[in-house]
Amino acid sequence: MTKDIEHRLKNKDINLTAMRLLVLDFLTKQVAAISLNDLEKGMGPSDRITLYRTLKTFEEKGLVHSIEDGTGATKYALCEDNCDGDHHHDLHVHFYCNTCKETFCLPNTKIPEISLPKRFQSEEMNLIIKGICDQCHPD
Amino acid sequence: MTKDIEHRLKNKDINLTAMRLLVLDFLTKQVAAISLNDLEKGMGPSDRITLYRTLKTFEEKGLVHSIEDGTGATKYALCEDNCDGDHHHDLHVHFYCNTCKETFCLPNTKIPEISLPKRFQSEEMNLIIKGICDQCHPD
DNA sequence: ATGACGATGCAATGCTATTGCAATGTTAGT
DNA sequence: ACTAACATTGCAATAGCATTGCATCGTCAT
Ligand SMILES: [Mn+2]
Ligand SMILES: [Mn+2]
Ligand SMILES: [Zn+2]
Ligand SMILES: [Zn+2]
């Protein structure tokens, strides 16, 4: 229902536009994180830069988070509800499948506490695990 | 001593060249991981592409490992002795300092075991922690 | 000496991210 | 409804880093 999409934008203090509704709708349908290229191909004909800025806006407002999975292209995925622009609470592990080349959020797999050397102070953590995803698992 | 540098190359099955000796010597003097740009600036006048391929060769042979710290530029740092091209054993944490913008290997801070969801199989892990390094720590 | 092979230098290209700016759309006050 | 202020969009241009092609050069074994 498009009303639901609208509410999600409003709740994050994002102005409604046709493009943003379409992008958010597209994002909710994804099972894996997507790159700007994926978004461009998945959407109808639309301007790449506008899509880029839409993702940036979504990220600033805490609607999506970005993932650097080492492929060179930044991936984006929807945030959990309690994220805002300043504090993303997506401290979960991200998984890159070497077989299907997809990047997944593992929202239930949290990054454990790490005890750093003296006087190192952690502000942010990013854990990427590469391997074989459940879909590509053999047997 | 340059003999030591030579041995390290030979041990990793890397042919000796003047350029490689210089690059490895430069790498051993670094306290933080360096980018291709850092290397280019730190070395005498030398061709950027040759430096690029030198780093690639070192990585393939298990002499250095590369680090994606999210800055956009790949960083490189010397491996521990037991690495080879196929299996890098640098499963340590990397730390990016938001203040001095340097990336450090934390060889004594290992990435803990993570229990993944059913049928996800880990082959490689990459943990970047961002924050304030010991040198930039206040008080 | 010469031929094979690896390393180097330079040019060119690909790809992603990012910005400038003008045009367009939206909103709010009058 | 009119208009000024503001946000969004579309297109062009630029910046950076990564990567490849190719000709040249150096080294080593025969
Ligand atoms: Mn995620
Ligand atoms: Mn390291
Ligand atoms: Zn897979
Ligand atoms: Zn620092």
Short mmCIF file of C-alpha atoms (C1' of nucleotides) and ligand atoms in Angstrom, two decimals:
data_model
loop_
_atom_site.label_atom_id
_atom_site.label_comp_id
_atom_site.label_asym_id
_atom_site.label_seq_id
_atom_site.Cartn_x
_atom_site.Cartn_y
_atom_site.Cartn_z
CA MET A 1 0.00 0.00 0.00
CA THR A 2 1.40 3.36 -1.03
CA LYS A 3 0.06 4.98 2.15
CA ASP A 4 2.49 2.91 4.14
CA ILE A 5 5.39 4.07 1.97
CA GLU A 6 4.32 7.66 2.43
CA HIS A 7 4.22 7.29 6.17
CA ARG A 8 7.68 5.86 6.29
CA LEU A 9 9.03 8.89 4.45
CA LYS A 10 7.15 11.33 6.64
CA ASN A 11 8.28 9.59 9.78
CA LYS A 12 11.86 10.15 8.73
CA ASP A 13 11.17 13.79 7.88
CA ILE A 14 11.64 13.29 4.16
CA ASN A 15 9.51 15.34 1.79
CA LEU A 16 7.30 13.34 -0.51
CA THR A 17 8.09 13.18 -4.19
CA ALA A 18 7.12 10.74 -6.88
CA MET A 19 10.71 9.62 -7.31
CA ARG A 20 11.22 9.01 -3.60
CA LEU A 21 8.06 6.95 -3.36
CA LEU A 22 9.22 4.80 -6.24
CA VAL A 23 12.72 4.36 -4.84
CA LEU A 24 11.49 3.42 -1.39
CA ASP A 25 9.00 1.02 -2.88
CA PHE A 26 11.78 -0.57 -4.87
CA LEU A 27 14.01 -0.81 -1.82
CA THR A 28 11.37 -2.57 0.25
CA LYS A 29 11.16 -5.28 -2.38
CA GLN A 30 14.85 -6.13 -2.26
CA VAL A 31 16.18 -9.09 -0.36
CA ALA A 32 19.81 -8.01 -0.81
CA ALA A 33 21.52 -4.66 -0.61
CA ILE A 34 21.66 -2.81 -3.91
CA SER A 35 24.09 -0.49 -5.61
CA LEU A 36 23.27 2.68 -7.46
CA ASN A 37 23.64 0.70 -10.67
CA ASP A 38 21.18 -1.90 -9.45
CA LEU A 39 18.73 0.82 -8.59
CA GLU A 40 19.12 2.48 -11.96
CA LYS A 41 18.50 -0.78 -13.78
CA GLY A 42 15.63 -1.80 -11.54
CA MET A 43 13.73 1.44 -11.79
CA GLY A 44 12.03 2.70 -14.90
CA PRO A 45 14.01 5.19 -16.95
CA SER A 46 15.22 7.81 -14.52
CA ASP A 47 18.16 10.06 -13.98
CA ARG A 48 21.12 8.41 -12.32
CA ILE A 49 22.12 11.53 -10.39
CA THR A 50 18.66 11.97 -8.99
CA LEU A 51 18.72 8.39 -7.81
CA TYR A 52 22.13 9.01 -6.30
CA ARG A 53 20.87 12.03 -4.41
CA THR A 54 17.75 10.19 -3.35
CA LEU A 55 19.87 7.51 -1.73
CA LYS A 56 22.03 10.16 -0.09
CA THR A 57 18.96 11.87 1.30
CA PHE A 58 17.58 8.59 2.57
CA GLU A 59 20.88 7.87 4.25
CA GLU A 60 21.09 11.30 5.88
CA LYS A 61 17.58 10.87 7.24
CA GLY A 62 18.24 7.41 8.59
CA LEU A 63 16.04 5.51 6.19
CA VAL A 64 18.82 3.51 4.57
CA HIS A 65 22.39 2.71 5.49
CA SER A 66 25.29 2.27 3.11
CA ILE A 67 27.58 -0.75 3.00
CA GLU A 68 31.12 -0.88 1.71
CA ASP A 69 31.48 -4.51 0.80
CA GLY A 70 34.81 -4.20 -0.96
CA THR A 71 33.41 -4.52 -4.46
CA GLY A 72 34.02 -0.87 -5.15
CA ALA A 73 30.37 0.06 -5.45
CA THR A 74 28.55 1.26 -2.35
CA LYS A 75 25.48 -0.81 -1.50
CA TYR A 76 22.35 0.45 0.22
CA ALA A 77 19.76 -1.28 2.35
CA LEU A 78 16.83 -0.19 4.47
CA CYS A 79 17.54 0.66 8.07
CA GLU A 80 15.82 -0.69 11.09
CA ASP A 81 13.06 1.57 12.33
CA ASN A 82 14.97 3.13 15.19
CA CYS A 83 17.70 4.68 13.05
CA ASP A 84 18.01 8.37 12.49
CA GLY A 85 20.42 10.44 10.49
CA ASP A 86 22.85 11.01 13.33
CA HIS A 87 22.86 7.54 14.82
CA HIS A 88 22.54 4.51 12.68
CA HIS A 89 21.80 1.49 14.78
CA ASP A 90 22.64 -1.03 12.13
CA LEU A 91 25.56 -2.52 13.97
CA HIS A 92 24.92 -5.83 12.36
CA VAL A 93 27.17 -7.94 10.21
CA HIS A 94 27.06 -7.69 6.43
CA PHE A 95 27.64 -10.75 4.34
CA TYR A 96 29.00 -10.80 0.82
CA CYS A 97 28.46 -14.03 -1.10
CA ASN A 98 31.40 -14.95 -3.27
CA THR A 99 29.12 -17.10 -5.39
CA CYS A 100 26.08 -14.97 -6.19
CA LYS A 101 27.91 -11.68 -5.50
CA GLU A 102 25.04 -10.39 -3.40
CA THR A 103 25.44 -8.44 -0.18
CA PHE A 104 23.07 -9.20 2.68
CA CYS A 105 22.28 -7.55 5.96
CA LEU A 106 22.34 -10.00 8.84
CA PRO A 107 20.27 -7.96 11.28
CA ASN A 108 20.32 -10.65 13.93
CA THR A 109 24.07 -11.09 13.81
CA LYS A 110 25.51 -8.26 15.85
CA ILE A 111 29.13 -7.20 15.91
CA PRO A 112 30.56 -8.35 19.24
CA GLU A 113 32.39 -6.11 21.65
CA ILE A 114 36.05 -5.80 20.77
CA SER A 115 38.63 -4.90 23.36
CA LEU A 116 40.97 -2.45 21.68
CA PRO A 117 44.53 -1.58 22.67
CA LYS A 118 45.00 1.07 25.34
CA ARG A 119 43.80 4.53 24.35
CA PHE A 120 42.10 3.44 21.15
CA GLN A 121 38.52 4.64 21.22
CA SER A 122 35.86 3.09 19.00
CA GLU A 123 33.17 5.23 17.44
CA GLU A 124 31.95 3.05 14.60
CA MET A 125 32.38 -0.52 13.41
CA ASN A 126 32.00 -2.20 10.08
CA LEU A 127 32.24 -5.96 9.73
CA ILE A 128 32.02 -7.63 6.36
CA ILE A 129 32.07 -11.41 6.16
CA LYS A 130 32.63 -13.01 2.78
CA GLY A 131 31.73 -16.55 1.97
CA ILE A 132 28.82 -18.58 0.70
CA CYS A 133 25.29 -17.49 1.45
CA ASP A 134 22.44 -19.78 2.46
CA GLN A 135 20.95 -19.83 -1.02
CA CYS A 136 24.25 -20.77 -2.64
CA HIS A 137 25.14 -23.32 0.01
CA PRO A 138 25.84 -26.76 -1.52
CA ASP A 139 24.11 -30.08 -0.60
CA MET B 1 70.30 -3.70 6.15
CA THR B 2 69.42 -4.27 2.52
CA LYS B 3 70.32 -7.96 2.81
CA ASP B 4 67.37 -8.41 5.09
CA ILE B 5 65.06 -6.76 2.58
CA GLU B 6 66.38 -9.00 -0.15
CA HIS B 7 65.74 -12.09 1.91
CA ARG B 8 62.20 -11.11 2.60
CA LEU B 9 61.50 -10.82 -1.09
CA LYS B 10 63.19 -14.11 -1.90
CA ASN B 11 61.32 -15.88 0.86
CA LYS B 12 58.07 -14.81 -0.72
CA ASP B 13 59.23 -15.91 -4.15
CA ILE B 14 59.41 -12.38 -5.51
CA ASN B 15 62.08 -11.52 -8.03
CA LEU B 16 64.50 -8.83 -6.93
CA THR B 17 64.40 -5.48 -8.63
CA ALA B 18 65.61 -2.07 -7.59
CA MET B 19 62.07 -0.76 -7.44
CA ARG B 20 60.85 -3.61 -5.26
CA LEU B 21 63.69 -3.21 -2.82
CA LEU B 22 62.87 0.46 -2.50
CA VAL B 23 59.16 -0.14 -2.06
CA LEU B 24 59.63 -2.83 0.55
CA ASP B 25 62.13 -0.67 2.39
CA PHE B 26 59.62 2.15 2.39
CA LEU B 27 56.86 -0.13 3.62
CA THR B 28 58.90 -1.39 6.55
CA LYS B 29 59.35 2.18 7.74
CA GLN B 30 55.64 2.91 7.90
CA VAL B 31 53.72 2.86 11.13
CA ALA B 32 50.35 3.14 9.38
CA ALA B 33 48.93 1.54 6.26
CA ILE B 34 49.57 3.54 3.11
CA SER B 35 47.71 4.19 -0.10
CA LEU B 36 49.14 4.16 -3.59
CA ASN B 37 49.20 7.93 -3.40
CA ASP B 38 51.15 7.85 -0.16
CA LEU B 39 53.64 5.52 -1.73
CA GLU B 40 54.02 7.68 -4.80
CA LYS B 41 54.66 10.76 -2.68
CA GLY B 42 56.97 8.99 -0.28
CA MET B 43 59.17 7.41 -2.91
CA GLY B 44 61.51 9.32 -5.16
CA PRO B 45 60.20 10.11 -8.63
CA SER B 46 58.80 6.88 -9.96
CA ASP B 47 56.04 5.67 -12.16
CA ARG B 48 52.67 5.38 -10.48
CA ILE B 49 51.62 2.32 -12.45
CA THR B 50 54.80 0.47 -11.63
CA LEU B 51 54.19 1.20 -7.97
CA TYR B 52 50.64 -0.03 -8.39
CA ARG B 53 51.80 -3.28 -9.92
CA THR B 54 54.49 -3.67 -7.32
CA LEU B 55 51.88 -3.52 -4.60
CA LYS B 56 49.70 -5.99 -6.51
CA THR B 57 52.62 -8.39 -6.83
CA PHE B 58 53.42 -8.05 -3.15
CA GLU B 59 49.84 -8.80 -2.32
CA GLU B 60 49.65 -11.84 -4.57
CA LYS B 61 52.80 -13.20 -2.99
CA GLY B 62 51.59 -12.64 0.55
CA LEU B 63 54.01 -9.89 1.46
CA VAL B 64 51.40 -7.20 1.98
CA HIS B 65 47.66 -7.19 2.51
CA SER B 66 45.22 -4.60 1.32
CA ILE B 67 42.73 -2.79 3.49
CA GLU B 68 39.48 -1.18 2.42
CA ASP B 69 38.95 1.40 5.10
CA GLY B 70 36.05 3.19 3.45
CA THR B 71 38.03 6.22 2.37
CA GLY B 72 37.88 5.13 -1.23
CA ALA B 73 41.60 4.50 -1.57
CA THR B 74 42.91 1.03 -0.88
CA LYS B 75 45.57 0.92 1.82
CA TYR B 76 48.45 -1.55 2.06
CA ALA B 77 50.45 -2.86 4.98
CA LEU B 78 53.03 -5.57 5.49
CA CYS B 79 51.74 -9.02 6.31
CA GLU B 80 52.78 -11.19 9.16
CA ASP B 81 55.45 -13.68 8.21
CA ASN B 82 53.19 -16.69 7.87
CA CYS B 83 51.04 -15.27 5.07
CA ASP B 84 51.19 -16.53 1.55
CA GLY B 85 49.38 -15.50 -1.58
CA ASP B 86 46.54 -17.95 -1.19
CA HIS B 87 45.92 -17.58 2.50
CA HIS B 88 46.36 -14.31 4.22
CA HIS B 89 46.43 -14.75 7.96
CA ASP B 90 45.88 -11.16 8.82
CA LEU B 91 42.58 -11.70 10.50
CA HIS B 92 43.22 -8.77 12.73
CA VAL B 93 41.21 -5.64 13.19
CA HIS B 94 41.98 -2.50 11.23
CA PHE B 95 41.49 0.87 12.82
CA TYR B 96 40.79 4.10 11.01
CA CYS B 97 41.35 7.25 13.04
CA ASN B 98 38.77 9.92 12.35
CA THR B 99 41.18 12.55 13.64
CA CYS B 100 44.51 11.88 11.92
CA LYS B 101 42.91 9.91 9.08
CA GLU B 102 45.46 7.12 9.38
CA THR B 103 44.67 3.44 9.11
CA PHE B 104 46.41 1.05 11.49
CA CYS B 105 46.76 -2.68 11.69
CA LEU B 106 45.98 -3.99 15.15
CA PRO B 107 47.77 -7.33 14.84
CA ASN B 108 47.02 -8.30 18.40
CA THR B 109 43.33 -7.58 18.12
CA LYS B 110 41.82 -10.57 16.38
CA ILE B 111 38.36 -10.77 14.90
CA PRO B 112 36.31 -12.98 17.20
CA GLU B 113 34.34 -15.97 16.05
CA ILE B 114 30.93 -14.98 14.74
CA SER B 115 28.07 -17.41 14.70
CA LEU B 116 26.31 -16.90 11.40
CA PRO B 117 22.75 -17.84 10.49
CA LYS B 118 22.13 -21.38 9.34
CA ARG B 119 23.85 -22.31 6.08
CA PHE B 120 25.94 -19.16 5.84
CA GLN B 121 29.57 -20.16 5.46
CA SER B 122 32.38 -17.72 6.24
CA GLU B 123 35.51 -17.67 4.13
CA GLU B 124 36.93 -14.27 4.92
CA MET B 125 36.32 -11.48 7.38
CA ASN B 126 37.07 -7.80 7.35
CA LEU B 127 36.51 -5.64 10.40
CA ILE B 128 37.15 -1.91 10.31
CA ILE B 129 36.77 0.08 13.48
CA LYS B 130 36.66 3.86 13.23
CA GLY B 131 37.35 6.17 16.11
CA ILE B 132 40.24 7.93 17.78
CA CYS B 133 43.68 6.36 17.79
CA ASP B 134 46.08 6.29 20.71
CA GLN B 135 48.15 9.17 19.39
CA CYS B 136 45.12 11.39 18.90
CA HIS B 137 43.51 10.42 22.21
CA PRO B 138 42.81 13.47 24.38
CA ASP B 139 44.20 14.09 27.94
"C1'" DA C 1 75.08 -13.61 -28.92
"C1'" DT C 2 70.36 -14.50 -28.77
"C1'" DG C 3 65.98 -15.73 -27.40
"C1'" DA C 4 62.64 -16.06 -23.62
"C1'" DC C 5 60.61 -14.02 -20.00
"C1'" DG C 6 59.66 -10.69 -16.57
"C1'" DA C 7 59.53 -5.77 -15.28
"C1'" DT C 8 58.86 -1.07 -16.42
"C1'" DG C 9 56.98 3.39 -18.42
"C1'" DC C 10 53.58 5.72 -20.73
"C1'" DA C 11 49.06 6.22 -22.71
"C1'" DA C 12 44.45 5.20 -22.54
"C1'" DT C 13 40.27 3.57 -20.57
"C1'" DG C 14 36.61 2.19 -17.17
"C1'" DC C 15 33.94 2.94 -13.27
"C1'" DT C 16 32.13 5.18 -9.29
"C1'" DA C 17 31.45 9.24 -6.74
"C1'" DT C 18 30.59 14.11 -6.57
"C1'" DT C 19 29.64 18.94 -7.82
"C1'" DG C 20 27.70 23.19 -10.53
"C1'" DC C 21 24.01 25.13 -12.46
"C1'" DA C 22 19.89 26.03 -14.75
"C1'" DA C 23 15.12 24.42 -15.04
"C1'" DT C 24 11.34 22.75 -12.75
"C1'" DG C 25 8.24 21.78 -9.10
"C1'" DT C 26 6.37 22.66 -4.46
"C1'" DT C 27 4.96 25.37 -0.47
"C1'" DA C 28 3.55 29.15 2.22
"C1'" DG C 29 2.43 33.97 2.85
"C1'" DT C 30 -0.18 37.76 0.98
"C1'" DA D 1 -4.81 33.48 -7.29
"C1'" DC D 2 -0.12 35.60 -7.29
"C1'" DT D 3 4.35 35.44 -5.96
"C1'" DA D 4 8.54 34.79 -3.47
"C1'" DA D 5 11.23 31.29 -1.15
"C1'" DC D 6 12.73 26.94 -1.13
"C1'" DA D 7 13.45 22.03 -2.48
"C1'" DT D 8 13.98 18.83 -6.13
"C1'" DT D 9 15.33 17.35 -10.54
"C1'" DG D 10 18.00 16.77 -14.98
"C1'" DC D 11 21.99 17.37 -17.52
"C1'" DA D 12 26.80 18.42 -18.00
"C1'" DA D 13 31.13 18.34 -16.17
"C1'" DT D 14 34.74 16.96 -13.09
"C1'" DA D 15 37.45 14.31 -9.76
"C1'" DG D 16 39.72 10.02 -8.19
"C1'" DC D 17 41.04 5.59 -8.07
"C1'" DA D 18 41.61 1.25 -10.42
"C1'" DT D 19 42.92 -1.30 -14.39
"C1'" DT D 20 44.56 -2.63 -18.98
"C1'" DG D 21 47.30 -2.50 -23.57
"C1'" DC D 22 51.39 -2.14 -25.57
"C1'" DA D 23 55.99 -1.06 -26.71
"C1'" DT D 24 60.46 -0.92 -24.48
"C1'" DC D 25 63.94 -2.41 -21.49
"C1'" DG D 26 66.61 -5.59 -18.44
"C1'" DT D 27 67.98 -10.01 -16.96
"C1'" DC D 28 69.07 -14.59 -17.21
"C1'" DA D 29 69.78 -19.18 -19.29
"C1'" DT D 30 71.22 -21.49 -23.29
MN MN E 1 22.69 -3.67 6.92
MN MN E 2 46.52 -5.37 8.67
ZN ZN E 3 25.02 -16.47 -2.69
ZN ZN E 4 44.78 9.41 15.02
#
